Amino acid sequence: MDPVDVVRRFNTAINDRDLDRLASLMSDDHTFTDSGGGTVRGKPACVEAWRGFFAAFPDYRNTFTGLSARDDIVAVSGHSACARPELAGPALWTARVTGTLVAEWRVHEDTPAMRHELGLPASG
């Protein structure tokens, strides 16, 4: 399966708040890192973190506007929507894909420097 398709499926599971599907797309050693650098390691811990996140922010959604794959890393630009302003707005993500699983999901602040580092086009 194409890494970009894996990432799209992963995001659909997030948007649908489907923990079973999300877990089925995570590697056992899955790592999640938020834009502040907070990290959760291991599939069980990540599933529980998502469970709490979905309960706290049931209206949270990601919309992707661009995806670019380089080797096993998929870089994504887009935005999040949520009633909580700190969770809404432009965002960048990276996913490290191993086979058909996401081994790492990372959220980045959408800055020109980060777009350049990830090889994504400038926003505009």
PDB file of C-alpha atoms in Angstrom:
ATOM      1  CA  MET A   1       0.000   0.000   0.000  1.00  0.00           C
ATOM      2  CA  ASP A   2       1.167   3.499  -0.838  1.00  0.00           C
ATOM      3  CA  PRO A   3       2.410   5.424   2.260  1.00  0.00           C
ATOM      4  CA  VAL A   4       0.207   8.398   1.317  1.00  0.00           C
ATOM      5  CA  ASP A   5      -2.848   6.115   1.327  1.00  0.00           C
ATOM      6  CA  VAL A   6      -1.861   4.773   4.761  1.00  0.00           C
ATOM      7  CA  VAL A   7      -1.646   8.344   6.081  1.00  0.00           C
ATOM      8  CA  ARG A   8      -5.012   9.271   4.564  1.00  0.00           C
ATOM      9  CA  ARG A   9      -6.609   6.224   6.200  1.00  0.00           C
ATOM     10  CA  PHE A  10      -4.978   7.103   9.520  1.00  0.00           C
ATOM     11  CA  ASN A  11      -6.389  10.625   9.343  1.00  0.00           C
ATOM     12  CA  THR A  12      -9.841   9.336   8.386  1.00  0.00           C
ATOM     13  CA  ALA A  13      -9.762   7.171  11.522  1.00  0.00           C
ATOM     14  CA  ILE A  14      -8.865  10.276  13.573  1.00  0.00           C
ATOM     15  CA  ASN A  15     -11.657  12.316  11.999  1.00  0.00           C
ATOM     16  CA  ASP A  16     -14.145   9.468  12.521  1.00  0.00           C
ATOM     17  CA  ARG A  17     -12.904   8.974  16.120  1.00  0.00           C
ATOM     18  CA  ASP A  18     -12.569   5.269  15.264  1.00  0.00           C
ATOM     19  CA  LEU A  19     -10.129   3.870  17.836  1.00  0.00           C
ATOM     20  CA  ASP A  20     -10.223   0.320  16.477  1.00  0.00           C
ATOM     21  CA  ARG A  21      -9.335   1.437  12.948  1.00  0.00           C
ATOM     22  CA  LEU A  22      -6.728   3.868  14.288  1.00  0.00           C
ATOM     23  CA  ALA A  23      -5.122   1.103  16.353  1.00  0.00           C
ATOM     24  CA  SER A  24      -5.131  -1.247  13.346  1.00  0.00           C
ATOM     25  CA  LEU A  25      -3.020   1.300  11.461  1.00  0.00           C
ATOM     26  CA  MET A  26      -0.449   1.778  14.269  1.00  0.00           C
ATOM     27  CA  SER A  27       2.737  -0.231  14.606  1.00  0.00           C
ATOM     28  CA  ASP A  28       3.276  -1.857  18.018  1.00  0.00           C
ATOM     29  CA  ASP A  29       6.052   0.665  18.724  1.00  0.00           C
ATOM     30  CA  HIS A  30       3.969   3.623  17.475  1.00  0.00           C
ATOM     31  CA  THR A  31       5.025   7.057  18.715  1.00  0.00           C
ATOM     32  CA  PHE A  32       2.906  10.217  18.805  1.00  0.00           C
ATOM     33  CA  THR A  33       4.518  13.642  19.267  1.00  0.00           C
ATOM     34  CA  ASP A  34       2.477  16.820  19.596  1.00  0.00           C
ATOM     35  CA  SER A  35       3.530  20.271  18.404  1.00  0.00           C
ATOM     36  CA  GLY A  36       4.862  21.108  21.870  1.00  0.00           C
ATOM     37  CA  GLY A  37       7.180  18.102  21.877  1.00  0.00           C
ATOM     38  CA  GLY A  38       5.075  15.935  24.197  1.00  0.00           C
ATOM     39  CA  THR A  39       5.541  12.278  23.267  1.00  0.00           C
ATOM     40  CA  VAL A  40       3.532   9.107  23.857  1.00  0.00           C
ATOM     41  CA  ARG A  41       5.208   5.784  23.028  1.00  0.00           C
ATOM     42  CA  GLY A  42       3.745   2.372  22.343  1.00  0.00           C
ATOM     43  CA  LYS A  43       0.483   1.398  20.695  1.00  0.00           C
ATOM     44  CA  PRO A  44      -1.525   0.803  23.916  1.00  0.00           C
ATOM     45  CA  ALA A  45      -0.493   4.158  25.389  1.00  0.00           C
ATOM     46  CA  CYS A  46      -1.220   5.965  22.126  1.00  0.00           C
ATOM     47  CA  VAL A  47      -4.673   4.377  21.835  1.00  0.00           C
ATOM     48  CA  GLU A  48      -5.478   5.503  25.383  1.00  0.00           C
ATOM     49  CA  ALA A  49      -4.173   9.013  24.622  1.00  0.00           C
ATOM     50  CA  TRP A  50      -6.435   9.200  21.554  1.00  0.00           C
ATOM     51  CA  ARG A  51      -9.372   7.876  23.616  1.00  0.00           C
ATOM     52  CA  GLY A  52      -8.935  10.745  26.074  1.00  0.00           C
ATOM     53  CA  PHE A  53      -8.410  13.273  23.284  1.00  0.00           C
ATOM     54  CA  PHE A  54     -11.577  12.200  21.454  1.00  0.00           C
ATOM     55  CA  ALA A  55     -13.594  12.419  24.692  1.00  0.00           C
ATOM     56  CA  ALA A  56     -12.238  15.897  25.454  1.00  0.00           C
ATOM     57  CA  PHE A  57     -12.490  17.282  21.898  1.00  0.00           C
ATOM     58  CA  PRO A  58     -15.292  15.450  20.048  1.00  0.00           C
ATOM     59  CA  ASP A  59     -15.452  18.030  17.251  1.00  0.00           C
ATOM     60  CA  TYR A  60     -11.736  17.909  16.359  1.00  0.00           C
ATOM     61  CA  ARG A  61     -11.000  17.215  12.679  1.00  0.00           C
ATOM     62  CA  ASN A  62      -7.995  17.446  10.339  1.00  0.00           C
ATOM     63  CA  THR A  63      -8.220  18.520   6.720  1.00  0.00           C
ATOM     64  CA  PHE A  64      -5.250  17.779   4.498  1.00  0.00           C
ATOM     65  CA  THR A  65      -4.448  20.155   1.637  1.00  0.00           C
ATOM     66  CA  GLY A  66      -1.108  18.681   0.535  1.00  0.00           C
ATOM     67  CA  LEU A  67       0.831  15.444   0.988  1.00  0.00           C
ATOM     68  CA  SER A  68       4.366  14.619  -0.072  1.00  0.00           C
ATOM     69  CA  ALA A  69       6.124  11.261   0.370  1.00  0.00           C
ATOM     70  CA  ARG A  70       9.886  10.873   0.602  1.00  0.00           C
ATOM     71  CA  ASP A  71      11.093   7.363   1.398  1.00  0.00           C
ATOM     72  CA  ASP A  72       9.131   6.266   4.493  1.00  0.00           C
ATOM     73  CA  ILE A  73       8.137   9.803   5.593  1.00  0.00           C
ATOM     74  CA  VAL A  74       4.914  11.468   4.491  1.00  0.00           C
ATOM     75  CA  ALA A  75       4.762  15.233   5.091  1.00  0.00           C
ATOM     76  CA  VAL A  76       1.315  16.804   5.246  1.00  0.00           C
ATOM     77  CA  SER A  77      -0.004  20.352   5.233  1.00  0.00           C
ATOM     78  CA  GLY A  78      -3.517  21.354   6.169  1.00  0.00           C
ATOM     79  CA  HIS A  79      -5.542  22.596   9.080  1.00  0.00           C
ATOM     80  CA  SER A  80      -7.425  21.389  12.117  1.00  0.00           C
ATOM     81  CA  ALA A  81     -10.928  22.422  13.120  1.00  0.00           C
ATOM     82  CA  CYS A  82     -12.038  22.416  16.738  1.00  0.00           C
ATOM     83  CA  ALA A  83     -14.156  24.569  19.051  1.00  0.00           C
ATOM     84  CA  ARG A  84     -11.011  25.029  21.172  1.00  0.00           C
ATOM     85  CA  PRO A  85      -9.027  27.781  19.407  1.00  0.00           C
ATOM     86  CA  GLU A  86      -5.647  26.359  20.475  1.00  0.00           C
ATOM     87  CA  LEU A  87      -6.438  23.182  18.505  1.00  0.00           C
ATOM     88  CA  ALA A  88      -7.764  24.930  15.398  1.00  0.00           C
ATOM     89  CA  GLY A  89      -5.868  26.431  12.484  1.00  0.00           C
ATOM     90  CA  PRO A  90      -3.026  25.627  10.113  1.00  0.00           C
ATOM     91  CA  ALA A  91      -0.895  22.609  10.921  1.00  0.00           C
ATOM     92  CA  LEU A  92       1.754  20.339   9.518  1.00  0.00           C
ATOM     93  CA  TRP A  93       2.128  16.644  10.203  1.00  0.00           C
ATOM     94  CA  THR A  94       4.667  13.970   9.433  1.00  0.00           C
ATOM     95  CA  ALA A  95       4.123  10.246   9.476  1.00  0.00           C
ATOM     96  CA  ARG A  96       6.766   7.550   9.303  1.00  0.00           C
ATOM     97  CA  VAL A  97       5.160   4.616   7.537  1.00  0.00           C
ATOM     98  CA  THR A  98       6.455   1.062   7.779  1.00  0.00           C
ATOM     99  CA  GLY A  99       4.690  -1.208   5.307  1.00  0.00           C
ATOM    100  CA  THR A 100       0.987  -0.615   5.944  1.00  0.00           C
ATOM    101  CA  LEU A 101       1.394   0.865   9.437  1.00  0.00           C
ATOM    102  CA  VAL A 102       2.129   4.286  10.885  1.00  0.00           C
ATOM    103  CA  ALA A 103       5.144   4.008  13.166  1.00  0.00           C
ATOM    104  CA  GLU A 104       5.266   7.704  14.068  1.00  0.00           C
ATOM    105  CA  TRP A 105       2.704  10.517  13.914  1.00  0.00           C
ATOM    106  CA  ARG A 106       4.019  13.984  14.624  1.00  0.00           C
ATOM    107  CA  VAL A 107       2.267  17.359  14.684  1.00  0.00           C
ATOM    108  CA  HIS A 108       4.287  20.455  13.772  1.00  0.00           C
ATOM    109  CA  GLU A 109       3.561  24.158  13.908  1.00  0.00           C
ATOM    110  CA  ASP A 110       2.959  25.575  10.452  1.00  0.00           C
ATOM    111  CA  THR A 111       5.900  27.920   9.972  1.00  0.00           C
ATOM    112  CA  PRO A 112       7.874  28.815   6.850  1.00  0.00           C
ATOM    113  CA  ALA A 113      10.982  27.197   8.358  1.00  0.00           C
ATOM    114  CA  MET A 114       9.159  23.934   9.115  1.00  0.00           C
ATOM    115  CA  ARG A 115       7.596  23.864   5.632  1.00  0.00           C
ATOM    116  CA  HIS A 116      11.074  24.284   4.164  1.00  0.00           C
ATOM    117  CA  GLU A 117      12.504  21.550   6.406  1.00  0.00           C
ATOM    118  CA  LEU A 118       9.703  19.162   5.388  1.00  0.00           C
ATOM    119  CA  GLY A 119       9.938  20.027   1.695  1.00  0.00           C
ATOM    120  CA  LEU A 120       6.412  21.428   1.596  1.00  0.00           C
ATOM    121  CA  PRO A 121       5.479  24.468  -0.503  1.00  0.00           C
ATOM    122  CA  ALA A 122       5.132  27.842   1.206  1.00  0.00           C
ATOM    123  CA  SER A 123       1.630  28.623   2.398  1.00  0.00           C
ATOM    124  CA  GLY A 124      -0.219  31.220   0.495  1.00  0.00           C
TER     125      GLY A 124
END
